[in-house]
Coordinates of C-alpha atoms in Angstrom, one line a residue:
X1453 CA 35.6 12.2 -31.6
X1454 CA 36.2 14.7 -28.1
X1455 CA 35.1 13.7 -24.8
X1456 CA 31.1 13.3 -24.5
X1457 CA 29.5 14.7 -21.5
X1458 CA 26.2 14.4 -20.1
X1459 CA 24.9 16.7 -17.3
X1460 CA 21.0 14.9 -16.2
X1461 CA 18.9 16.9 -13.5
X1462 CA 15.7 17.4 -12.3
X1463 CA 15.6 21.0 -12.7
X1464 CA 15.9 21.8 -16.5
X1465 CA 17.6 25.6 -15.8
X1466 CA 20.2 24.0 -13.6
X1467 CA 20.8 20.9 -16.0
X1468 CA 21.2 23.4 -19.2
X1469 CA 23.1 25.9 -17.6
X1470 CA 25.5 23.6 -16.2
X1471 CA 26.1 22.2 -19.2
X1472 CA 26.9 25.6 -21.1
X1473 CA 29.2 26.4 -18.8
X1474 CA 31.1 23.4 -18.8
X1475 CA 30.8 23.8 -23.0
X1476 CA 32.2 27.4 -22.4
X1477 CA 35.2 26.1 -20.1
X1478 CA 35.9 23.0 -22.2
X1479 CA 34.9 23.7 -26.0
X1480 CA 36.3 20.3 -27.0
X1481 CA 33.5 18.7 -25.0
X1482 CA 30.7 17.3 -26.5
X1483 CA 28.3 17.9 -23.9
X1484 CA 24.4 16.7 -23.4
X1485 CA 21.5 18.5 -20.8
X1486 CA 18.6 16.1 -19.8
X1487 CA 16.0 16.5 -17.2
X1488 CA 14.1 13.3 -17.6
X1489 CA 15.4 9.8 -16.9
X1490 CA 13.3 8.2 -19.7
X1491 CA 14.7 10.6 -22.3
X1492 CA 18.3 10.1 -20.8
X1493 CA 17.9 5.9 -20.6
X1494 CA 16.6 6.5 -24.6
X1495 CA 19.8 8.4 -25.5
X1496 CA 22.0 6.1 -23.8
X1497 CA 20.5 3.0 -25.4
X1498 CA 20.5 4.6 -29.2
X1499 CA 24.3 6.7 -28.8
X1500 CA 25.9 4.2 -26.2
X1501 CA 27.1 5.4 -23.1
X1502 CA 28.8 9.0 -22.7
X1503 CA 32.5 9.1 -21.3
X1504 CA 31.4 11.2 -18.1
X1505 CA 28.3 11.2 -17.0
X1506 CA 26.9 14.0 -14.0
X1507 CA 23.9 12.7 -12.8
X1508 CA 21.9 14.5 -10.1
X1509 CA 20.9 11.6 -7.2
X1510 CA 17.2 11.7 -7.8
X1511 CA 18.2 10.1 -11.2
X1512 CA 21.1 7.9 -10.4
X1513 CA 18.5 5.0 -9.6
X1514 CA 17.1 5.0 -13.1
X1515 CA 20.0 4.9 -15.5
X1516 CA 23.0 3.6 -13.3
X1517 CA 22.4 0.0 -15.0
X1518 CA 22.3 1.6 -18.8
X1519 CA 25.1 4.2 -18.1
X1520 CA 27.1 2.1 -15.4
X1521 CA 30.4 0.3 -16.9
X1522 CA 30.2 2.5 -20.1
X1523 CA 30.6 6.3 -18.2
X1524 CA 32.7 7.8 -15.4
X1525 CA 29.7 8.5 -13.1
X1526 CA 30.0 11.7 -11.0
X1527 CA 26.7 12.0 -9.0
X1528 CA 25.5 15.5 -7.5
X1529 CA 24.0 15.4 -4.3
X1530 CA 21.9 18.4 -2.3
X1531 CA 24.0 18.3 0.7
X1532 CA 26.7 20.6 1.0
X1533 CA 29.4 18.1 1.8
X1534 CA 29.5 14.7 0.1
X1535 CA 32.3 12.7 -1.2
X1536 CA 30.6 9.2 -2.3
X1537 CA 27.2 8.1 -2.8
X1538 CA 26.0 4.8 -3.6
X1539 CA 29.6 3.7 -4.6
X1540 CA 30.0 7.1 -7.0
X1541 CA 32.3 10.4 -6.4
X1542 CA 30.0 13.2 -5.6
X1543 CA 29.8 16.7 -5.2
X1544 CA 27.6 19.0 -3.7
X1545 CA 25.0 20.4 -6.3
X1546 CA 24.8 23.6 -5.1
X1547 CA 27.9 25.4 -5.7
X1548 CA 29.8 28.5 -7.7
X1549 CA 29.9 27.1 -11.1
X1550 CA 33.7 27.5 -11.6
X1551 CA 34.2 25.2 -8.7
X1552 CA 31.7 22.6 -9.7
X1553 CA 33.9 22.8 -13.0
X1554 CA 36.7 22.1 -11.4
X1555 CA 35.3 19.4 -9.3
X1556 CA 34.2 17.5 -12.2
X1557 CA 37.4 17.7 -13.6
X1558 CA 39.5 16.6 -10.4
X1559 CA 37.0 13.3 -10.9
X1560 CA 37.9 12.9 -14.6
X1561 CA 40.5 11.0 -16.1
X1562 CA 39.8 14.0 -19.1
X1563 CA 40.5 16.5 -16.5
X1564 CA 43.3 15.0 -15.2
X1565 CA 45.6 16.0 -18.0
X1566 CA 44.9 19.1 -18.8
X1567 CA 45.6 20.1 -15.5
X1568 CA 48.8 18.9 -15.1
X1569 CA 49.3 21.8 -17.1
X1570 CA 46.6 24.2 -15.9
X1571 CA 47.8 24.9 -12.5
X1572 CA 48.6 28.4 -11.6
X1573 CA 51.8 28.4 -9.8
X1574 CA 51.8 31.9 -7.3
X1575 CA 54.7 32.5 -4.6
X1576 CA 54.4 35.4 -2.0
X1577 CA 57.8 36.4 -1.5
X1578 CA 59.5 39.3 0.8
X1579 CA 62.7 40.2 1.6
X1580 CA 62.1 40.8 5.7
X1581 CA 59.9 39.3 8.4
X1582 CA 56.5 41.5 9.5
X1583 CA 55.8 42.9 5.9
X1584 CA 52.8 40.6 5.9
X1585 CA 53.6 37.6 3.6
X1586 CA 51.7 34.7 5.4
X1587 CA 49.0 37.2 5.8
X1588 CA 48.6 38.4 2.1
X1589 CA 49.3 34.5 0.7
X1590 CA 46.1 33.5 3.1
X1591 CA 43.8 35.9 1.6
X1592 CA 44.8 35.5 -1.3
X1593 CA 44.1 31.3 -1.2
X1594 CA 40.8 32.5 0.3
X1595 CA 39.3 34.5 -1.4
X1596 CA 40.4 33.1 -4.7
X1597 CA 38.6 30.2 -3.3
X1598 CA 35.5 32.3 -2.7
X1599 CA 35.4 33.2 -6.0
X1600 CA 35.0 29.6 -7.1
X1601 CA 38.7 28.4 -8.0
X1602 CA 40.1 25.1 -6.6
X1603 CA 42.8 26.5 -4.5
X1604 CA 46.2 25.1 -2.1
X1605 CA 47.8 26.8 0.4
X1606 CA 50.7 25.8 0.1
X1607 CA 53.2 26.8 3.3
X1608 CA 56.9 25.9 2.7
X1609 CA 58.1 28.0 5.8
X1610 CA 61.2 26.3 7.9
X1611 CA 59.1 27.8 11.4
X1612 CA 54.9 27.9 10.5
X1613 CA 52.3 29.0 12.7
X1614 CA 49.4 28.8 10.5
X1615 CA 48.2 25.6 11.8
X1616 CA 46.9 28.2 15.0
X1617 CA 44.0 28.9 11.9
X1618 CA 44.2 25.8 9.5
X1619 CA 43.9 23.1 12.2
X1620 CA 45.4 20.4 9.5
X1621 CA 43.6 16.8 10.2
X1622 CA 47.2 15.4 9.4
X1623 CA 50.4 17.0 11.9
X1624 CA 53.3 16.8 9.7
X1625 CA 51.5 15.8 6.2
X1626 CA 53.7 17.9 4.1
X1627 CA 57.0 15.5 5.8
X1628 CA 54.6 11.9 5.2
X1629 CA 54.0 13.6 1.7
X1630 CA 57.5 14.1 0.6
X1631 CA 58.3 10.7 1.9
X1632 CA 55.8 8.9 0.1
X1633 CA 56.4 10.9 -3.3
X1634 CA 59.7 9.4 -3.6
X1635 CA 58.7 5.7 -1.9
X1636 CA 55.4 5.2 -2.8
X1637 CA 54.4 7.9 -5.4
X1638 CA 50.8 5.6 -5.9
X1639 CA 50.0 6.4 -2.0
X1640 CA 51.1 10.0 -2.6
X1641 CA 48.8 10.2 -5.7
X1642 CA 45.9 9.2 -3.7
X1643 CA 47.3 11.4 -0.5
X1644 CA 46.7 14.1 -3.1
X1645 CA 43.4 13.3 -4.5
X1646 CA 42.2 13.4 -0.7
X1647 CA 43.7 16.8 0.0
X1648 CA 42.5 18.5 -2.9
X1649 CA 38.4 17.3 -1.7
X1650 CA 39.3 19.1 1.8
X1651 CA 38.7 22.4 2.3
X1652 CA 40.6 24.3 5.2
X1653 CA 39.0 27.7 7.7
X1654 CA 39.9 29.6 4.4
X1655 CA 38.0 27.5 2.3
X1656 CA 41.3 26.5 0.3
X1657 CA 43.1 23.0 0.6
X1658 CA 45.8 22.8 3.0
X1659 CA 48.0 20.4 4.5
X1660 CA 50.4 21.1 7.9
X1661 CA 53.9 21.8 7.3
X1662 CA 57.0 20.1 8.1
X1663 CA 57.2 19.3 12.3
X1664 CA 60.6 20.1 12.0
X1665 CA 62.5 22.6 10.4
X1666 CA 65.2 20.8 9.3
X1667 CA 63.0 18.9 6.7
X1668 CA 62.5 22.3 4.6
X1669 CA 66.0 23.0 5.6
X1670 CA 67.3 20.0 3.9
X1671 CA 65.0 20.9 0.8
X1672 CA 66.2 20.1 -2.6
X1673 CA 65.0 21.5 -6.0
X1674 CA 64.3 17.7 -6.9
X1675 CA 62.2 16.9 -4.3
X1676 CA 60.7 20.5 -4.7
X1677 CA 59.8 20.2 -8.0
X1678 CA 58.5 16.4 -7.4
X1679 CA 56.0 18.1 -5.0
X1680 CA 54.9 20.7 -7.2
X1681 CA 54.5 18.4 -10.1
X1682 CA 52.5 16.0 -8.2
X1683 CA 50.1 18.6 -6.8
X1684 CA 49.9 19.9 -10.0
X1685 CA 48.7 16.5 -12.0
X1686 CA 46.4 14.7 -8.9
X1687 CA 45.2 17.7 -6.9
X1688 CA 42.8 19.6 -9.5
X1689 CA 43.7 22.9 -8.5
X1690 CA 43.3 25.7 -10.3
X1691 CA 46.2 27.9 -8.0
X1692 CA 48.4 26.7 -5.9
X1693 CA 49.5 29.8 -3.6
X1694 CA 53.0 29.2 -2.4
X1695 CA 54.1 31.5 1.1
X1696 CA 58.0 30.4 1.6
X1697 CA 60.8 31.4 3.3
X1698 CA 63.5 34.2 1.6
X1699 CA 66.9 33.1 1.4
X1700 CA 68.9 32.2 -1.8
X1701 CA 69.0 28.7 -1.9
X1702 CA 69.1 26.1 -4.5
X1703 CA 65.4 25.0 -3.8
X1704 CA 64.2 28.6 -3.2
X1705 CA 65.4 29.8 -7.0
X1706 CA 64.0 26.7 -8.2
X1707 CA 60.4 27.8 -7.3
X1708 CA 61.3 30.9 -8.2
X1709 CA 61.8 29.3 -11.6
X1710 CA 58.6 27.3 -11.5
X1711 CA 56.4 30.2 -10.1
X1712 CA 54.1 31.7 -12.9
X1713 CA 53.3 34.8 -10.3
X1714 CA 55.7 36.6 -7.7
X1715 CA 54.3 38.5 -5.2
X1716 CA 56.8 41.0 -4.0
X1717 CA 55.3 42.1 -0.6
X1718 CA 57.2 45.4 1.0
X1719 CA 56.2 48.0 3.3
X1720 CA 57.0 51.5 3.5
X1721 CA 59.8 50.5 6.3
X1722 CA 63.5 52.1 4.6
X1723 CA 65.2 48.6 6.2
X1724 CA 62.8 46.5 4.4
X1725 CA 62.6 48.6 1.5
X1726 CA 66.4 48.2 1.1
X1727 CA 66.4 44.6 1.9
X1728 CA 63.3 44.0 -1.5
X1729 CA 65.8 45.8 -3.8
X1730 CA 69.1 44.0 -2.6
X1731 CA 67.1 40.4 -3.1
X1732 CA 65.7 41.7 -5.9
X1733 CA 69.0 42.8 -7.7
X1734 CA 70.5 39.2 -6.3
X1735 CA 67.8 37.2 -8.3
X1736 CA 67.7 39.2 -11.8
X1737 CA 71.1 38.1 -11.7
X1738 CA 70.2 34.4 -11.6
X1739 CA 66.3 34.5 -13.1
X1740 CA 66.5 36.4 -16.8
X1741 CA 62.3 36.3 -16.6
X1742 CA 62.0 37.8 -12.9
X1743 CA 60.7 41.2 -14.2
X1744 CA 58.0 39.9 -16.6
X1745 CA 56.3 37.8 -13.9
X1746 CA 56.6 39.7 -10.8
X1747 CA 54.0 42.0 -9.2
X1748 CA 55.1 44.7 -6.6
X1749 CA 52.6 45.2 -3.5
X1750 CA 53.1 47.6 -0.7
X1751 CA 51.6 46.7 2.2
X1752 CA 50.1 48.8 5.2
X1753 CA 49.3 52.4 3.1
X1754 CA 46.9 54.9 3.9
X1755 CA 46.8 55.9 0.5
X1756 CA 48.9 55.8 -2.7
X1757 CA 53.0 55.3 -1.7
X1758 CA 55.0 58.7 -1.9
X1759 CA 57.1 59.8 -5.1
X1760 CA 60.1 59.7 -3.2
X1761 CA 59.2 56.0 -2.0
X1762 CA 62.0 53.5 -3.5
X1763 CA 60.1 52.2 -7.0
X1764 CA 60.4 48.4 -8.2
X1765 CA 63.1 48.1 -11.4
X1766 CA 61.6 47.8 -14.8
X1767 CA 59.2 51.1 -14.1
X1768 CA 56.9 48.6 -11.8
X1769 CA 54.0 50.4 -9.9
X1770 CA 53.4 48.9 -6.1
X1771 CA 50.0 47.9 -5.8
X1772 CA 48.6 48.7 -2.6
X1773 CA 47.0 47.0 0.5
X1774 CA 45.4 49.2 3.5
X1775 CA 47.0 49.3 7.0
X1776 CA 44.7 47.6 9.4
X1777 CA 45.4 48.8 13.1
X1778 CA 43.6 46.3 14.9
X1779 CA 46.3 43.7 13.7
X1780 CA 48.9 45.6 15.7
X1781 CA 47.6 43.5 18.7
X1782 CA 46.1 40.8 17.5
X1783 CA 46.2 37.9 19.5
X1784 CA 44.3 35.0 17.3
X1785 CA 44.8 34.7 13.7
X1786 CA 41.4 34.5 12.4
X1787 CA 41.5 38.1 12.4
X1788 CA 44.0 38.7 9.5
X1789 CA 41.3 37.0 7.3
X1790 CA 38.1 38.9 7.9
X1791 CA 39.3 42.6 7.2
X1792 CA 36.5 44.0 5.0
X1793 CA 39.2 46.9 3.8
X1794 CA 41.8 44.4 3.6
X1795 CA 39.7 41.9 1.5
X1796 CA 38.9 44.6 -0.4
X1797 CA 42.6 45.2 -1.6
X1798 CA 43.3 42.2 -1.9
X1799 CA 39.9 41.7 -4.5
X1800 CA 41.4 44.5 -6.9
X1801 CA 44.6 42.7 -6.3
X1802 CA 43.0 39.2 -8.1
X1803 CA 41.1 41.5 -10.5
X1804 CA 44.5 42.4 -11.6
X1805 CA 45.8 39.4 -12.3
X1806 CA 43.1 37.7 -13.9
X1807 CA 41.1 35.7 -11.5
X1808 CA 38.0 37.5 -11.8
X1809 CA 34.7 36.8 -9.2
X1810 CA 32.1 34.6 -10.3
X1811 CA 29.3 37.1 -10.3
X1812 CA 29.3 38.5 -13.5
X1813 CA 31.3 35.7 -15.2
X1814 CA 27.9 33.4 -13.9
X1815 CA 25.5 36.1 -14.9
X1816 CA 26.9 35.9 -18.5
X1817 CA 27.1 31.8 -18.1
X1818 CA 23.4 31.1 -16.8
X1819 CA 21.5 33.1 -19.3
X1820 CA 18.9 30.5 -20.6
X1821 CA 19.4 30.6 -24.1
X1822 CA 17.1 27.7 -23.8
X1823 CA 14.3 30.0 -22.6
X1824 CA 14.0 27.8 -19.4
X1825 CA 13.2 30.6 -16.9
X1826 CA 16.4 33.2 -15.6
X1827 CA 17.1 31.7 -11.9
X1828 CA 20.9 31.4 -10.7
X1829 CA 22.7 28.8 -9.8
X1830 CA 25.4 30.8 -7.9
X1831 CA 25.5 34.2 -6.2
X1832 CA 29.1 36.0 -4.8
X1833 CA 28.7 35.4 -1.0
X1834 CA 27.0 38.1 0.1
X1835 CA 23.6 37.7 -1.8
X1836 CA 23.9 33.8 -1.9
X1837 CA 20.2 32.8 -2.0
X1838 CA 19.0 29.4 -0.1
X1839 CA 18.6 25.7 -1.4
X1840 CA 15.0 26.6 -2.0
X1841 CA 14.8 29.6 -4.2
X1842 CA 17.7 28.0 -6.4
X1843 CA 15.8 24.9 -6.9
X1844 CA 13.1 25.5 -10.2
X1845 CA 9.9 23.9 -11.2
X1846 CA 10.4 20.4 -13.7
X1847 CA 9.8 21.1 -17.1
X1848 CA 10.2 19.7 -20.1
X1849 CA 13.4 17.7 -21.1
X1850 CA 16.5 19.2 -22.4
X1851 CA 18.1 17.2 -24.9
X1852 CA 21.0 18.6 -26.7
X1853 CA 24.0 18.7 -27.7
X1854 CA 27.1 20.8 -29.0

């Protein structure tokens, strides 16, 4: 027998719609909707406890002693930050439903292993300084996060400034973390677990880099790929967006290697230009897969790149990202990340690769099939509606199961 499930909340379209999308995510589920505590305590008592059980906090007080000891409880709570009540994990109730799915699954034991394997690996590479790596890897976490994925930041730069935006709780986490991967790989575990419930400025995870540059200096593929593994199996991320140094290094091909996405960033600058196809040419020498996952993007166009412009091997189109002038000067960082034309190119960009918004993927997910009235649970940013108009009138119990 799968996994049983149970989603229990007041509000019968949230409970039911919840609960189909979590069906629709994980088909191997077996997953329940209730909206009444006696109905619940009656279906624990005659099928036993389930193995996870998501229990809104107006209901927690009324079956905690039936479902306690039997289910992993996960308790949703109508603040908007919350890591434990009563004793329980928790997570905010109101929330895109893609990242409610993958907040229940960081808190599962069931999640846990399928996402050791379900982590999108994506490094932003470029062959020259001021194409606009950093700043395409940031928007990229962010608004990836916006769109309801579990997302990491994930700076391996020798020399980083993004802590001037970030403002990491931890200085040097990333040199404590490597340290207690290969010491104590129980406190890096639960130095991960913690990381992946923060959210940075960007609204992705984040820790600070290395304090001194000789740590990723001194990087080895091992230790690399102990990072990446670990972040992978105890973060719950859905993407982990990598922004590293270029060079040619040991380490640097071996994420390379473990990348599922490279981000070729250029501009139309004939150094840097000529610099992209050297380093390419050096690694499809080394990496026989390079072509197959790499995606070309040209930064700072006013429109599509000339014929004559130097194209990517393998017939490769650039994708392109606006030139924003008022970046020429820009004197805090918090401006690269609320460009409304950059953002924009950087939305067709995720389009493109498969990491499509919640809006209409919710629309199709919180149909009522049930009947049980049409209200949303999420909407995209800019028509998010309050607390109060999400919240629907009780009515009668949802019971079932699939």
């Amino acid at each position: 027998m799968g996994v049983r499930l149970i989603v229990a909340a007041p509000q019968p379209g949230y409970a039911s719609r919840l609960a189909l999308y979590l069906k629709e995510r994980e088909p191997e589920l077996s997953i329940g909707a209730f909206t009444h505590a006696d109905t619940l305590k009656s279906d624990l008592r005659d099928r036993g406890g389930p193995d996870i059980l998501v229990v809104h906090q107006a209901m927690l007080a009324d079956v905690r002693t039936v479902a306690t000891g039997h289910a992993r409880v996960i308790v949703l709570v109508e603040g908007t930050q919350a890591e434990q009540y009563e004793g329980f994990p928790a997570i905010p109730q109101y929330q895109s439903l893609p990242r409610l799915a993958s907040e229940i699954r960081r808190l599962t034991a069931a999640g846990e292993a399928a996402r050791a394997d379900g982590t999108a690996l994506w490094t932003v590479c470029s062959a020259g300084g001021g194409a606009g790596k950093t700043t395409l890897a940031l928007n990229l976490a962010r608004q990836a996060s916006e769109r309801g994925y579990s997302v990491m930041y994930l700076n391996l730069e020798a020399l980083d400034a993004t802590n001037l935006l970030l403002e990491s709780e931890e200085p040097d986490a990333l040199t404590r973390l490597l340290y207690e991967l290969s010491a104590h790989p129980q406190a890096a575990a639960a130095r991960i677990g913690r990381l992946g419930a923060r959210r940075s400025a960007i609204g992705a995870s984040y820790m600070d880099t290395a304090a001194s540059p000789a740590e990723l200096l001194s990087m080895t593929p091992e230790r690399l790929e102990l990072l990446l593994g670990a972040l992978r199996s105890h973060g719950g991320f859905d993407l982990i967006v990598a922004d590293a140094d270029g060079g040619f290094g040991e380490w640097q091909q071996r994420l390379l290697e473990l990348s599922d996405r490279l981000l070729w960033i250029g501009a139309d600058d004939a150094q840097l230009l000529r610099k992209t196809e050297r380093l390419l040419r050096e690694w499809a020498g080394r990496l026989g897969e390079l072509s197959a996952k790499s995606t070309f993007v040209l930064n700072k166009t006013a429109g599509e790149p000339e014929d004559d412009l130097w194209h990517p091997p393998g017939g490769e189109r650039w994708l392109t990202l606006p030139y924003i002038p008022q970046w020429k000067r820009a004197r805090e960082m918090g401006v690269l990340v609320t460009s409304a034309a950059f953002s924009g190119g950087v939305d067709r960009l995720l389009d493109k690769l498969g990491y499509p918004g919640a809006g209409e993927e919710t629309d199709r997910s919180l149909t009522d099939r049930g009947g049980g009235g049409s209200g949303s649970v999420y909407s995209p940013p800019s028509r998010r509606r309050t607390d109060d108009q999400l919240r629907e009138r009780p009515a009668a119990a949802v019971g079932r199961y699939s």
